[in-house]
Amino acid sequence: MLKMLKVVRCHRLLQSIPLCQTFQPRCSFTAQEASAALRPFYFVVHPDLFGQHPNERTVNENSLKLLNEYLAGHATKGQNEAKEVVFFVRSHTDTGKALKQVKIYLSTSNLRETVIAILAACGLSSSHVPHTSTFYGTDRPIDWHPSYYAATGKTNPNVKQATKPIALTLRFWLKMNIEKSRKHEKSVKHIRDDVDKLLQKLQTDLGVEDIRFDSVWGFHHFRGCLKSFDRLYNDHPEFLQFALKGRRLVFSNNTGVSRLGEIVLSSEDVPQTWVTLLQSVNAYDAVLARLPKMESKLSSLLNNICVVRLEKQHCHVMAGGYELLLNKILNSLRRCQDYVILTFGNRDLSSLQLVVEGESSPLMLSSFGQFLIPASVPGTLVVEFIQENIDKALNI
């Protein structure tokens, strides 16, 4: 009898919860995901691409503002007023590559479908748009009273069970994640295939030594960069061949010519910014030729210490910036050559390695025994630090 009363009490408790609060539709496709999915579209309609067409440029600028307001409305209010916007894109089907007007209806009902419609209107692929589903539920999990579990005989998840913890081994971890890894690999196989085809095409067309991706973004982003660069090649084939033949091309987080001589293009820049760099890329050859000579001079000022370059993942040191760092530390050491001779004498330091770092980096000895020297440190402090840590560096 007592058990039946408890069940009736739980049933009445469920009936007292408002239906509108319990079952509310939630859409998992956010405004941030929409902005990321529209990145190829931004490359196509960016106003910087329409410098020779001021009227169309103005139309695209105003339409982008309306689109951003539409996305911002979804991010804050979850709803927005439906509107129609107009964009101009380049028509690659015509021989004259004329501009084509595209009308896009910004719907309020389904943000994901609106994003797909925008991409389709401009002839862009929507395969990278994540799939979403609408689900129903509350904002928080239901915390049942212990009497509910006592009446129904179900296990109370809030009560700790006396279970023996499973030892986490490599074999156990692989067993738990191998199927997940296979599914993920299968889901991105078509993207990898597209990337391989685009890489092979661009390497053949441009005559570059290598094209690689060094960014925190994934394969979707790499494919978008390659497609944008392929469209840029279709517009300026001879110019890109002249600028990139025999060089290495890297898509990363910034734009410039690295100290290794690689042409680094930011995956977040518009193609017009890439063109601006490529127009002056040959001017960096003189800078690249000076860097080894400056490193050799730095080595001679510190008793033949070995000057090396420490390359970090997703971080490229540009040739011009590295030249400024070398010039600064060279001037600092030239002013204290008497102190260098007094400290080291004729001792050969060629077995030690020195890395010139940025001005905000710390003065330290790395775990590999390399002296990491910021260019802003006075020469006397550099000499003292090396002298104090020579034995430690040699023993690492």
C-alpha atoms as a printed R data frame, in Angstrom:
    type eleno elety resid chain resno      x      y       z
1   ATOM     1    CA   MET     A     1  0.000  0.000   0.000
2   ATOM     2    CA   LEU     A     2  2.842  2.382   0.881
3   ATOM     3    CA   LYS     A     3  4.565  1.660  -2.452
4   ATOM     4    CA   MET     A     4  1.377  2.486  -4.379
5   ATOM     5    CA   LEU     A     5  1.059  5.827  -2.554
6   ATOM     6    CA   LYS     A     6  4.651  6.717  -3.480
7   ATOM     7    CA   VAL     A     7  4.023  5.949  -7.170
8   ATOM     8    CA   VAL     A     8  0.859  8.109  -7.162
9   ATOM     9    CA   ARG     A     9  2.817 10.916  -5.504
10  ATOM    10    CA   CYS     A    10  5.514 10.772  -8.223
11  ATOM    11    CA   HIS     A    11  2.830 10.745 -10.928
12  ATOM    12    CA   ARG     A    12  1.212 13.887  -9.488
13  ATOM    13    CA   LEU     A    13  4.628 15.556  -9.287
14  ATOM    14    CA   LEU     A    14  5.141 14.946 -13.017
15  ATOM    15    CA   GLN     A    15  1.705 16.384 -13.783
16  ATOM    16    CA   SER     A    16  2.555 19.581 -11.887
17  ATOM    17    CA   ILE     A    17  5.499 20.415 -14.192
18  ATOM    18    CA   PRO     A    18  4.408 22.834 -16.987
19  ATOM    19    CA   LEU     A    19  4.450 21.185 -20.402
20  ATOM    20    CA   CYS     A    20  5.953 24.261 -22.084
21  ATOM    21    CA   GLN     A    21  8.880 24.127 -19.680
22  ATOM    22    CA   THR     A    22  9.496 20.387 -20.071
23  ATOM    23    CA   PHE     A    23  9.301 20.089 -23.837
24  ATOM    24    CA   GLN     A    24 10.971 22.993 -25.601
25  ATOM    25    CA   PRO     A    25 12.580 22.556 -29.000
26  ATOM    26    CA   ARG     A    26 16.292 23.308 -29.102
27  ATOM    27    CA   CYS     A    27 18.293 23.774 -32.283
28  ATOM    28    CA   SER     A    28 21.906 22.710 -32.048
29  ATOM    29    CA   PHE     A    29 23.032 24.741 -35.118
30  ATOM    30    CA   THR     A    30 24.442 27.996 -33.717
31  ATOM    31    CA   ALA     A    31 25.280 31.358 -35.268
32  ATOM    32    CA   GLN     A    32 28.981 30.662 -34.720
33  ATOM    33    CA   GLU     A    33 28.706 27.453 -36.751
34  ATOM    34    CA   ALA     A    34 26.860 29.382 -39.447
35  ATOM    35    CA   SER     A    35 29.672 31.965 -39.679
36  ATOM    36    CA   ALA     A    36 32.263 29.206 -39.980
37  ATOM    37    CA   ALA     A    37 30.246 27.403 -42.658
38  ATOM    38    CA   LEU     A    38 29.877 30.640 -44.654
39  ATOM    39    CA   ARG     A    39 33.642 31.252 -44.838
40  ATOM    40    CA   PRO     A    40 33.879 30.105 -48.528
41  ATOM    41    CA   PHE     A    41 30.979 32.470 -49.286
42  ATOM    42    CA   TYR     A    42 32.835 35.389 -47.654
43  ATOM    43    CA   PHE     A    43 35.837 34.688 -49.900
44  ATOM    44    CA   VAL     A    44 33.603 35.011 -52.983
45  ATOM    45    CA   VAL     A    45 31.677 38.191 -52.087
46  ATOM    46    CA   HIS     A    46 34.316 40.105 -50.112
47  ATOM    47    CA   PRO     A    47 34.245 43.801 -51.171
48  ATOM    48    CA   ASP     A    48 38.041 43.854 -51.668
49  ATOM    49    CA   LEU     A    49 37.552 41.636 -54.734
50  ATOM    50    CA   PHE     A    50 35.420 44.295 -56.460
51  ATOM    51    CA   GLY     A    51 37.784 47.266 -56.468
52  ATOM    52    CA   GLN     A    52 37.129 47.907 -60.166
53  ATOM    53    CA   HIS     A    53 33.361 47.776 -59.641
54  ATOM    54    CA   PRO     A    54 32.482 50.440 -57.010
55  ATOM    55    CA   ASN     A    55 28.703 50.034 -57.296
56  ATOM    56    CA   GLU     A    56 28.815 46.269 -56.830
57  ATOM    57    CA   ARG     A    57 31.358 46.708 -54.025
58  ATOM    58    CA   THR     A    58 28.945 48.995 -52.157
59  ATOM    59    CA   VAL     A    59 26.076 46.533 -52.636
60  ATOM    60    CA   ASN     A    60 28.158 43.671 -51.224
61  ATOM    61    CA   GLU     A    61 29.277 45.777 -48.245
62  ATOM    62    CA   ASN     A    62 25.686 46.675 -47.335
63  ATOM    63    CA   SER     A    63 24.464 43.111 -47.863
64  ATOM    64    CA   LEU     A    64 27.244 41.724 -45.655
65  ATOM    65    CA   LYS     A    65 26.161 44.106 -42.903
66  ATOM    66    CA   LEU     A    66 22.582 42.822 -43.179
67  ATOM    67    CA   LEU     A    67 23.817 39.223 -43.133
68  ATOM    68    CA   ASN     A    68 25.921 39.871 -40.027
69  ATOM    69    CA   GLU     A    69 22.912 41.490 -38.325
70  ATOM    70    CA   TYR     A    70 20.869 38.431 -39.230
71  ATOM    71    CA   LEU     A    71 23.448 36.079 -37.669
72  ATOM    72    CA   ALA     A    72 23.829 38.318 -34.617
73  ATOM    73    CA   GLY     A    73 20.073 38.234 -34.125
74  ATOM    74    CA   HIS     A    74 20.125 34.435 -34.043
75  ATOM    75    CA   ALA     A    75 23.029 34.464 -31.593
76  ATOM    76    CA   THR     A    76 21.323 36.817 -29.100
77  ATOM    77    CA   LYS     A    77 17.566 36.533 -29.552
78  ATOM    78    CA   GLY     A    78 17.329 33.202 -31.346
79  ATOM    79    CA   GLN     A    79 15.082 34.813 -33.964
80  ATOM    80    CA   ASN     A    80 15.200 37.532 -36.583
81  ATOM    81    CA   GLU     A    81 13.117 39.276 -39.208
82  ATOM    82    CA   ALA     A    82 13.108 37.616 -42.627
83  ATOM    83    CA   LYS     A    83 14.709 39.710 -45.351
84  ATOM    84    CA   GLU     A    84 16.115 39.495 -48.865
85  ATOM    85    CA   VAL     A    85 19.679 40.576 -49.701
86  ATOM    86    CA   VAL     A    86 21.551 40.935 -52.992
87  ATOM    87    CA   PHE     A    87 25.192 40.014 -53.679
88  ATOM    88    CA   PHE     A    88 27.407 40.213 -56.752
89  ATOM    89    CA   VAL     A    89 29.753 37.314 -57.560
90  ATOM    90    CA   ARG     A    90 32.065 36.640 -60.463
91  ATOM    91    CA   SER     A    91 30.574 34.346 -63.075
92  ATOM    92    CA   HIS     A    92 33.291 31.896 -64.163
93  ATOM    93    CA   THR     A    93 31.042 30.269 -66.739
94  ATOM    94    CA   ASP     A    94 31.155 33.293 -69.033
95  ATOM    95    CA   THR     A    95 34.164 33.994 -71.154
96  ATOM    96    CA   GLY     A    96 34.250 37.589 -69.985
97  ATOM    97    CA   LYS     A    97 33.990 36.612 -66.324
98  ATOM    98    CA   ALA     A    98 31.129 39.092 -65.838
99  ATOM    99    CA   LEU     A    99 29.534 39.821 -62.498
100 ATOM   100    CA   LYS     A   100 26.400 37.901 -61.608
101 ATOM   101    CA   GLN     A   101 23.678 39.152 -59.295
102 ATOM   102    CA   VAL     A   102 22.506 36.679 -56.654
103 ATOM   103    CA   LYS     A   103 19.391 37.236 -54.537
104 ATOM   104    CA   ILE     A   104 19.314 35.441 -51.206
105 ATOM   105    CA   TYR     A   105 16.320 35.115 -48.901
106 ATOM   106    CA   LEU     A   106 17.273 35.079 -45.217
107 ATOM   107    CA   SER     A   107 14.691 32.821 -43.593
108 ATOM   108    CA   THR     A   108 13.826 32.903 -39.907
109 ATOM   109    CA   SER     A   109 12.680 29.308 -39.555
110 ATOM   110    CA   ASN     A   110 15.864 27.275 -40.069
111 ATOM   111    CA   LEU     A   111 19.331 28.801 -39.810
112 ATOM   112    CA   ARG     A   112 21.103 25.758 -41.256
113 ATOM   113    CA   GLU     A   113 18.851 25.599 -44.311
114 ATOM   114    CA   THR     A   114 19.447 29.320 -44.855
115 ATOM   115    CA   VAL     A   115 23.228 28.767 -44.816
116 ATOM   116    CA   ILE     A   116 22.916 25.909 -47.320
117 ATOM   117    CA   ALA     A   117 20.730 28.083 -49.564
118 ATOM   118    CA   ILE     A   118 23.313 30.888 -49.490
119 ATOM   119    CA   LEU     A   119 26.122 28.521 -50.500
120 ATOM   120    CA   ALA     A   120 24.004 26.921 -53.230
121 ATOM   121    CA   ALA     A   121 23.050 30.303 -54.683
122 ATOM   122    CA   CYS     A   122 26.739 31.073 -55.246
123 ATOM   123    CA   GLY     A   123 27.576 27.620 -56.596
124 ATOM   124    CA   LEU     A   124 29.544 26.634 -53.487
125 ATOM   125    CA   SER     A   125 29.627 23.224 -51.846
126 ATOM   126    CA   SER     A   126 27.659 22.733 -48.641
127 ATOM   127    CA   SER     A   127 29.174 19.379 -47.693
128 ATOM   128    CA   HIS     A   128 31.145 20.989 -44.853
129 ATOM   129    CA   VAL     A   129 27.993 22.298 -43.125
130 ATOM   130    CA   PRO     A   130 27.500 20.189 -39.971
131 ATOM   131    CA   HIS     A   131 24.306 18.177 -39.660
132 ATOM   132    CA   THR     A   132 21.997 19.168 -36.826
133 ATOM   133    CA   SER     A   133 18.840 17.875 -35.309
134 ATOM   134    CA   THR     A   134 16.066 19.395 -33.237
135 ATOM   135    CA   PHE     A   135 15.550 17.753 -29.894
136 ATOM   136    CA   TYR     A   136 13.151 18.271 -27.024
137 ATOM   137    CA   GLY     A   137 14.078 18.485 -23.407
138 ATOM   138    CA   THR     A   138 14.757 20.714 -20.448
139 ATOM   139    CA   ASP     A   139 17.755 22.924 -19.854
140 ATOM   140    CA   ARG     A   140 18.864 20.727 -16.952
141 ATOM   141    CA   PRO     A   141 18.632 17.038 -16.040
142 ATOM   142    CA   ILE     A   142 15.742 15.946 -13.818
143 ATOM   143    CA   ASP     A   143 16.825 15.327 -10.238
144 ATOM   144    CA   TRP     A   144 14.398 12.704  -8.958
145 ATOM   145    CA   HIS     A   145 13.596 12.326  -5.263
146 ATOM   146    CA   PRO     A   146 15.014  9.135  -3.674
147 ATOM   147    CA   SER     A   147 11.440  7.913  -3.130
148 ATOM   148    CA   TYR     A   148 11.068  7.621  -6.927
149 ATOM   149    CA   TYR     A   149 13.918  5.118  -7.151
150 ATOM   150    CA   ALA     A   150 12.615  3.266  -4.091
151 ATOM   151    CA   ALA     A   151  9.142  2.968  -5.640
152 ATOM   152    CA   THR     A   152 10.263  1.969  -9.142
153 ATOM   153    CA   GLY     A   153 13.253 -0.159  -8.191
154 ATOM   154    CA   LYS     A   154 15.543  1.764 -10.547
155 ATOM   155    CA   THR     A   155 19.165  2.526  -9.724
156 ATOM   156    CA   ASN     A   156 19.799  5.945  -8.242
157 ATOM   157    CA   PRO     A   157 22.685  7.491 -10.243
158 ATOM   158    CA   ASN     A   158 23.447  9.892  -7.389
159 ATOM   159    CA   VAL     A   159 24.339  7.049  -5.048
160 ATOM   160    CA   LYS     A   160 27.902  5.866  -5.490
161 ATOM   161    CA   GLN     A   161 28.127  2.197  -6.339
162 ATOM   162    CA   ALA     A   162 30.880  0.086  -4.865
163 ATOM   163    CA   THR     A   163 32.524 -0.796  -8.179
164 ATOM   164    CA   LYS     A   164 36.159 -1.541  -8.772
165 ATOM   165    CA   PRO     A   165 37.792  1.150 -10.939
166 ATOM   166    CA   ILE     A   166 39.083 -0.033 -14.304
167 ATOM   167    CA   ALA     A   167 42.795  0.471 -14.825
168 ATOM   168    CA   LEU     A   168 43.399  2.742 -17.814
169 ATOM   169    CA   THR     A   169 45.905  0.991 -20.054
170 ATOM   170    CA   LEU     A   170 46.904  1.650 -23.648
171 ATOM   171    CA   ARG     A   171 45.151 -1.530 -24.792
172 ATOM   172    CA   PHE     A   172 41.923 -0.548 -22.992
173 ATOM   173    CA   TRP     A   173 42.053  3.015 -24.361
174 ATOM   174    CA   LEU     A   174 42.565  1.781 -27.930
175 ATOM   175    CA   LYS     A   175 39.706 -0.678 -27.560
176 ATOM   176    CA   MET     A   176 37.377  2.092 -26.388
177 ATOM   177    CA   ASN     A   177 38.339  4.575 -29.128
178 ATOM   178    CA   ILE     A   178 39.278  2.532 -32.197
179 ATOM   179    CA   GLU     A   179 35.724  2.364 -33.532
180 ATOM   180    CA   LYS     A   180 35.253  6.083 -32.979
181 ATOM   181    CA   SER     A   181 38.487  6.726 -34.860
182 ATOM   182    CA   ARG     A   182 37.370  4.584 -37.797
183 ATOM   183    CA   LYS     A   183 34.051  6.420 -38.055
184 ATOM   184    CA   HIS     A   184 35.803  9.778 -37.996
185 ATOM   185    CA   GLU     A   185 38.287  8.665 -40.645
186 ATOM   186    CA   LYS     A   186 35.454  7.465 -42.856
187 ATOM   187    CA   SER     A   187 33.504 10.714 -42.415
188 ATOM   188    CA   VAL     A   188 36.425 12.867 -43.640
189 ATOM   189    CA   LYS     A   189 37.599 10.561 -46.430
190 ATOM   190    CA   HIS     A   190 35.892 12.612 -49.151
191 ATOM   191    CA   ILE     A   191 37.531 15.756 -47.783
192 ATOM   192    CA   ARG     A   192 40.965 14.123 -47.844
193 ATOM   193    CA   ASP     A   193 40.342 13.017 -51.420
194 ATOM   194    CA   ASP     A   194 39.415 16.579 -52.435
195 ATOM   195    CA   VAL     A   195 42.530 17.940 -50.710
196 ATOM   196    CA   ASP     A   196 44.778 15.420 -52.471
197 ATOM   197    CA   LYS     A   197 43.303 16.279 -55.876
198 ATOM   198    CA   LEU     A   198 43.629 20.027 -55.325
199 ATOM   199    CA   LEU     A   199 47.196 19.658 -54.037
200 ATOM   200    CA   GLN     A   200 48.238 17.649 -57.072
201 ATOM   201    CA   LYS     A   201 46.570 20.113 -59.451
202 ATOM   202    CA   LEU     A   202 48.071 23.241 -57.869
203 ATOM   203    CA   GLN     A   203 51.555 21.748 -57.569
204 ATOM   204    CA   THR     A   204 51.474 20.879 -61.255
205 ATOM   205    CA   ASP     A   205 49.997 24.211 -62.370
206 ATOM   206    CA   LEU     A   206 52.206 26.430 -60.200
207 ATOM   207    CA   GLY     A   207 55.437 24.434 -60.283
208 ATOM   208    CA   VAL     A   208 55.914 24.793 -56.502
209 ATOM   209    CA   GLU     A   209 58.128 22.448 -54.499
210 ATOM   210    CA   ASP     A   210 55.541 21.797 -51.803
211 ATOM   211    CA   ILE     A   211 52.156 22.934 -50.482
212 ATOM   212    CA   ARG     A   212 51.263 22.222 -46.872
213 ATOM   213    CA   PHE     A   213 48.847 23.283 -44.145
214 ATOM   214    CA   ASP     A   214 50.208 24.403 -40.761
215 ATOM   215    CA   SER     A   215 47.264 25.723 -38.781
216 ATOM   216    CA   VAL     A   216 45.088 24.796 -35.831
217 ATOM   217    CA   TRP     A   217 42.110 24.425 -38.192
218 ATOM   218    CA   GLY     A   218 41.165 21.067 -39.699
219 ATOM   219    CA   PHE     A   219 40.859 19.587 -43.186
220 ATOM   220    CA   HIS     A   220 37.671 21.519 -43.943
221 ATOM   221    CA   HIS     A   221 39.622 24.758 -43.647
222 ATOM   222    CA   PHE     A   222 42.531 23.449 -45.725
223 ATOM   223    CA   ARG     A   223 40.171 22.449 -48.519
224 ATOM   224    CA   GLY     A   224 38.587 25.907 -48.429
225 ATOM   225    CA   CYS     A   225 42.012 27.561 -48.746
226 ATOM   226    CA   LEU     A   226 42.965 25.358 -51.690
227 ATOM   227    CA   LYS     A   227 39.684 26.053 -53.486
228 ATOM   228    CA   SER     A   228 40.094 29.801 -52.990
229 ATOM   229    CA   PHE     A   229 43.670 29.660 -54.252
230 ATOM   230    CA   ASP     A   230 42.602 27.556 -57.238
231 ATOM   231    CA   ARG     A   231 40.036 30.224 -58.183
232 ATOM   232    CA   LEU     A   232 42.753 32.847 -57.770
233 ATOM   233    CA   TYR     A   233 44.984 30.849 -60.116
234 ATOM   234    CA   ASN     A   234 42.216 30.728 -62.717
235 ATOM   235    CA   ASP     A   235 42.110 34.550 -62.620
236 ATOM   236    CA   HIS     A   236 45.908 35.159 -62.598
237 ATOM   237    CA   PRO     A   237 47.692 32.024 -63.897
238 ATOM   238    CA   GLU     A   238 50.838 33.630 -65.316
239 ATOM   239    CA   PHE     A   239 51.348 35.937 -62.330
240 ATOM   240    CA   LEU     A   240 51.104 33.117 -59.777
241 ATOM   241    CA   GLN     A   241 53.414 30.861 -61.790
242 ATOM   242    CA   PHE     A   242 56.034 33.615 -61.912
243 ATOM   243    CA   ALA     A   243 55.739 34.395 -58.184
244 ATOM   244    CA   LEU     A   244 55.664 30.824 -56.828
245 ATOM   245    CA   LYS     A   245 57.649 28.629 -59.210
246 ATOM   246    CA   GLY     A   246 60.237 26.625 -57.273
247 ATOM   247    CA   ARG     A   247 59.041 27.888 -53.884
248 ATOM   248    CA   ARG     A   248 57.230 26.311 -50.921
249 ATOM   249    CA   LEU     A   249 53.694 27.439 -50.113
250 ATOM   250    CA   VAL     A   250 52.234 27.212 -46.589
251 ATOM   251    CA   PHE     A   251 48.706 28.048 -45.408
252 ATOM   252    CA   SER     A   252 48.945 29.097 -41.767
253 ATOM   253    CA   ASN     A   253 47.803 31.772 -39.313
254 ATOM   254    CA   ASN     A   254 49.675 34.801 -40.718
255 ATOM   255    CA   THR     A   255 50.897 36.160 -44.044
256 ATOM   256    CA   GLY     A   256 54.475 36.835 -45.158
257 ATOM   257    CA   VAL     A   257 57.761 35.237 -46.223
258 ATOM   258    CA   SER     A   258 59.247 33.105 -43.448
259 ATOM   259    CA   ARG     A   259 62.928 32.998 -42.563
260 ATOM   260    CA   LEU     A   260 63.020 29.560 -44.216
261 ATOM   261    CA   GLY     A   261 61.981 31.144 -47.522
262 ATOM   262    CA   GLU     A   262 58.459 29.714 -47.432
263 ATOM   263    CA   ILE     A   263 55.543 31.761 -48.762
264 ATOM   264    CA   VAL     A   264 53.116 31.825 -45.827
265 ATOM   265    CA   LEU     A   265 49.480 32.788 -46.482
266 ATOM   266    CA   SER     A   266 46.979 33.268 -43.684
267 ATOM   267    CA   SER     A   267 43.916 31.060 -43.997
268 ATOM   268    CA   GLU     A   268 41.864 33.931 -42.561
269 ATOM   269    CA   ASP     A   269 42.868 36.519 -45.189
270 ATOM   270    CA   VAL     A   270 40.974 37.265 -48.385
271 ATOM   271    CA   PRO     A   271 42.665 36.385 -51.717
272 ATOM   272    CA   GLN     A   272 43.391 40.052 -52.439
273 ATOM   273    CA   THR     A   273 45.698 40.128 -49.395
274 ATOM   274    CA   TRP     A   274 47.517 37.072 -50.775
275 ATOM   275    CA   VAL     A   275 47.974 38.855 -54.105
276 ATOM   276    CA   THR     A   276 49.465 41.895 -52.357
277 ATOM   277    CA   LEU     A   277 52.161 39.736 -50.750
278 ATOM   278    CA   LEU     A   278 52.895 37.754 -53.914
279 ATOM   279    CA   GLN     A   279 53.460 40.967 -55.861
280 ATOM   280    CA   SER     A   280 56.505 41.763 -53.676
281 ATOM   281    CA   VAL     A   281 57.718 38.247 -52.877
282 ATOM   282    CA   ASN     A   282 60.906 38.564 -54.951
283 ATOM   283    CA   ALA     A   283 62.020 41.527 -52.826
284 ATOM   284    CA   TYR     A   284 62.479 39.167 -49.870
285 ATOM   285    CA   ASP     A   285 65.208 37.173 -51.621
286 ATOM   286    CA   ALA     A   286 67.800 39.772 -50.599
287 ATOM   287    CA   VAL     A   287 66.655 39.551 -46.968
288 ATOM   288    CA   LEU     A   288 66.881 35.753 -47.011
289 ATOM   289    CA   ALA     A   289 70.411 35.973 -48.420
290 ATOM   290    CA   ARG     A   290 71.513 38.275 -45.566
291 ATOM   291    CA   LEU     A   291 70.229 36.083 -42.727
292 ATOM   292    CA   PRO     A   292 72.982 33.369 -42.838
293 ATOM   293    CA   LYS     A   293 75.672 36.059 -42.949
294 ATOM   294    CA   MET     A   294 74.202 37.799 -39.914
295 ATOM   295    CA   GLU     A   295 73.984 34.491 -38.039
296 ATOM   296    CA   SER     A   296 77.628 33.793 -38.899
297 ATOM   297    CA   LYS     A   297 78.612 37.225 -37.579
298 ATOM   298    CA   LEU     A   298 76.682 36.587 -34.360
299 ATOM   299    CA   SER     A   299 78.509 33.278 -33.955
300 ATOM   300    CA   SER     A   300 81.902 34.970 -34.328
301 ATOM   301    CA   LEU     A   301 81.018 37.545 -31.648
302 ATOM   302    CA   LEU     A   302 80.398 34.719 -29.142
303 ATOM   303    CA   ASN     A   303 83.453 32.508 -29.774
304 ATOM   304    CA   ASN     A   304 81.920 30.458 -32.617
305 ATOM   305    CA   ILE     A   305 78.751 29.502 -30.744
306 ATOM   306    CA   CYS     A   306 76.337 27.647 -33.043
307 ATOM   307    CA   VAL     A   307 73.344 29.828 -33.989
308 ATOM   308    CA   VAL     A   308 70.289 27.685 -34.814
309 ATOM   309    CA   ARG     A   309 66.662 28.385 -35.685
310 ATOM   310    CA   LEU     A   310 63.984 26.853 -33.493
311 ATOM   311    CA   GLU     A   311 60.850 26.274 -35.574
312 ATOM   312    CA   LYS     A   312 57.575 25.903 -33.683
313 ATOM   313    CA   GLN     A   313 54.347 24.354 -34.893
314 ATOM   314    CA   HIS     A   314 51.726 26.836 -36.145
315 ATOM   315    CA   CYS     A   315 54.205 29.688 -35.574
316 ATOM   316    CA   HIS     A   316 56.251 31.116 -38.439
317 ATOM   317    CA   VAL     A   317 58.993 33.714 -37.912
318 ATOM   318    CA   MET     A   318 59.005 36.069 -40.882
319 ATOM   319    CA   ALA     A   319 62.254 36.964 -42.639
320 ATOM   320    CA   GLY     A   320 61.955 40.711 -42.093
321 ATOM   321    CA   GLY     A   321 61.200 40.361 -38.393
322 ATOM   322    CA   TYR     A   322 64.029 37.872 -37.873
323 ATOM   323    CA   GLU     A   323 66.478 40.257 -39.566
324 ATOM   324    CA   LEU     A   324 65.499 42.999 -37.106
325 ATOM   325    CA   LEU     A   325 66.050 40.638 -34.150
326 ATOM   326    CA   LEU     A   326 69.495 39.616 -35.427
327 ATOM   327    CA   ASN     A   327 70.485 43.220 -36.054
328 ATOM   328    CA   LYS     A   328 69.453 44.227 -32.530
329 ATOM   329    CA   ILE     A   329 71.402 41.481 -30.743
330 ATOM   330    CA   LEU     A   330 74.437 42.042 -33.010
331 ATOM   331    CA   ASN     A   331 74.590 45.715 -32.068
332 ATOM   332    CA   SER     A   332 74.254 44.807 -28.401
333 ATOM   333    CA   LEU     A   333 77.141 42.303 -28.521
334 ATOM   334    CA   ARG     A   334 79.406 44.591 -30.542
335 ATOM   335    CA   ARG     A   335 79.325 47.102 -27.689
336 ATOM   336    CA   CYS     A   336 80.595 44.564 -25.135
337 ATOM   337    CA   GLN     A   337 83.304 42.643 -27.020
338 ATOM   338    CA   ASP     A   338 85.848 43.452 -24.316
339 ATOM   339    CA   TYR     A   339 83.593 41.767 -21.769
340 ATOM   340    CA   VAL     A   340 83.209 38.722 -24.050
341 ATOM   341    CA   ILE     A   341 87.002 38.341 -24.303
342 ATOM   342    CA   LEU     A   342 87.391 38.834 -20.543
343 ATOM   343    CA   THR     A   343 84.737 36.201 -19.784
344 ATOM   344    CA   PHE     A   344 85.440 33.458 -22.330
345 ATOM   345    CA   GLY     A   345 88.999 34.235 -23.449
346 ATOM   346    CA   ASN     A   346 89.929 31.869 -26.286
347 ATOM   347    CA   ARG     A   347 87.452 29.180 -25.238
348 ATOM   348    CA   ASP     A   348 85.646 27.581 -28.199
349 ATOM   349    CA   LEU     A   349 81.835 27.582 -27.768
350 ATOM   350    CA   SER     A   350 81.003 25.749 -31.002
351 ATOM   351    CA   SER     A   351 79.528 22.834 -29.016
352 ATOM   352    CA   LEU     A   352 76.795 25.126 -27.652
353 ATOM   353    CA   GLN     A   353 73.632 26.241 -29.456
354 ATOM   354    CA   LEU     A   354 72.006 29.684 -29.340
355 ATOM   355    CA   VAL     A   355 68.493 30.583 -30.525
356 ATOM   356    CA   VAL     A   356 67.504 34.219 -31.111
357 ATOM   357    CA   GLU     A   357 63.976 34.730 -29.777
358 ATOM   358    CA   GLY     A   358 61.485 37.583 -29.841
359 ATOM   359    CA   GLU     A   359 61.830 40.529 -27.495
360 ATOM   360    CA   SER     A   360 59.072 39.306 -25.150
361 ATOM   361    CA   SER     A   361 60.517 35.805 -24.736
362 ATOM   362    CA   PRO     A   362 62.262 34.770 -21.488
363 ATOM   363    CA   LEU     A   363 66.027 34.344 -21.160
364 ATOM   364    CA   MET     A   364 66.356 30.622 -20.485
365 ATOM   365    CA   LEU     A   365 68.067 27.308 -21.141
366 ATOM   366    CA   SER     A   366 65.789 24.878 -22.986
367 ATOM   367    CA   SER     A   367 65.352 21.208 -22.142
368 ATOM   368    CA   PHE     A   368 67.564 20.416 -25.161
369 ATOM   369    CA   GLY     A   369 70.463 22.484 -23.843
370 ATOM   370    CA   GLN     A   370 69.869 25.431 -26.185
371 ATOM   371    CA   PHE     A   371 70.297 29.023 -25.011
372 ATOM   372    CA   LEU     A   372 67.081 30.919 -25.810
373 ATOM   373    CA   ILE     A   373 68.139 34.567 -26.005
374 ATOM   374    CA   PRO     A   374 65.625 37.433 -26.461
375 ATOM   375    CA   ALA     A   375 66.944 40.118 -28.803
376 ATOM   376    CA   SER     A   376 66.105 42.836 -26.257
377 ATOM   377    CA   VAL     A   377 68.500 41.514 -23.556
378 ATOM   378    CA   PRO     A   378 71.720 43.570 -23.106
379 ATOM   379    CA   GLY     A   379 74.874 41.889 -24.380
380 ATOM   380    CA   THR     A   380 76.504 41.730 -20.937
381 ATOM   381    CA   LEU     A   381 73.550 39.760 -19.538
382 ATOM   382    CA   VAL     A   382 73.755 37.361 -22.486
383 ATOM   383    CA   VAL     A   383 77.441 36.707 -21.787
384 ATOM   384    CA   GLU     A   384 76.842 36.242 -18.049
385 ATOM   385    CA   PHE     A   385 73.919 33.856 -18.614
386 ATOM   386    CA   ILE     A   386 75.914 31.687 -21.023
387 ATOM   387    CA   GLN     A   387 78.902 31.616 -18.656
388 ATOM   388    CA   GLU     A   388 76.731 30.563 -15.693
389 ATOM   389    CA   ASN     A   389 74.982 27.749 -17.599
390 ATOM   390    CA   ILE     A   390 77.744 26.314 -19.823
391 ATOM   391    CA   ASP     A   391 78.257 23.183 -17.739
392 ATOM   392    CA   LYS     A   392 74.518 22.577 -17.405
393 ATOM   393    CA   ALA     A   393 74.002 22.932 -21.171
394 ATOM   394    CA   LEU     A   394 76.821 20.494 -21.957
395 ATOM   395    CA   ASN     A   395 75.413 17.874 -19.570
396 ATOM   396    CA   ILE     A   396 71.898 17.876 -21.054
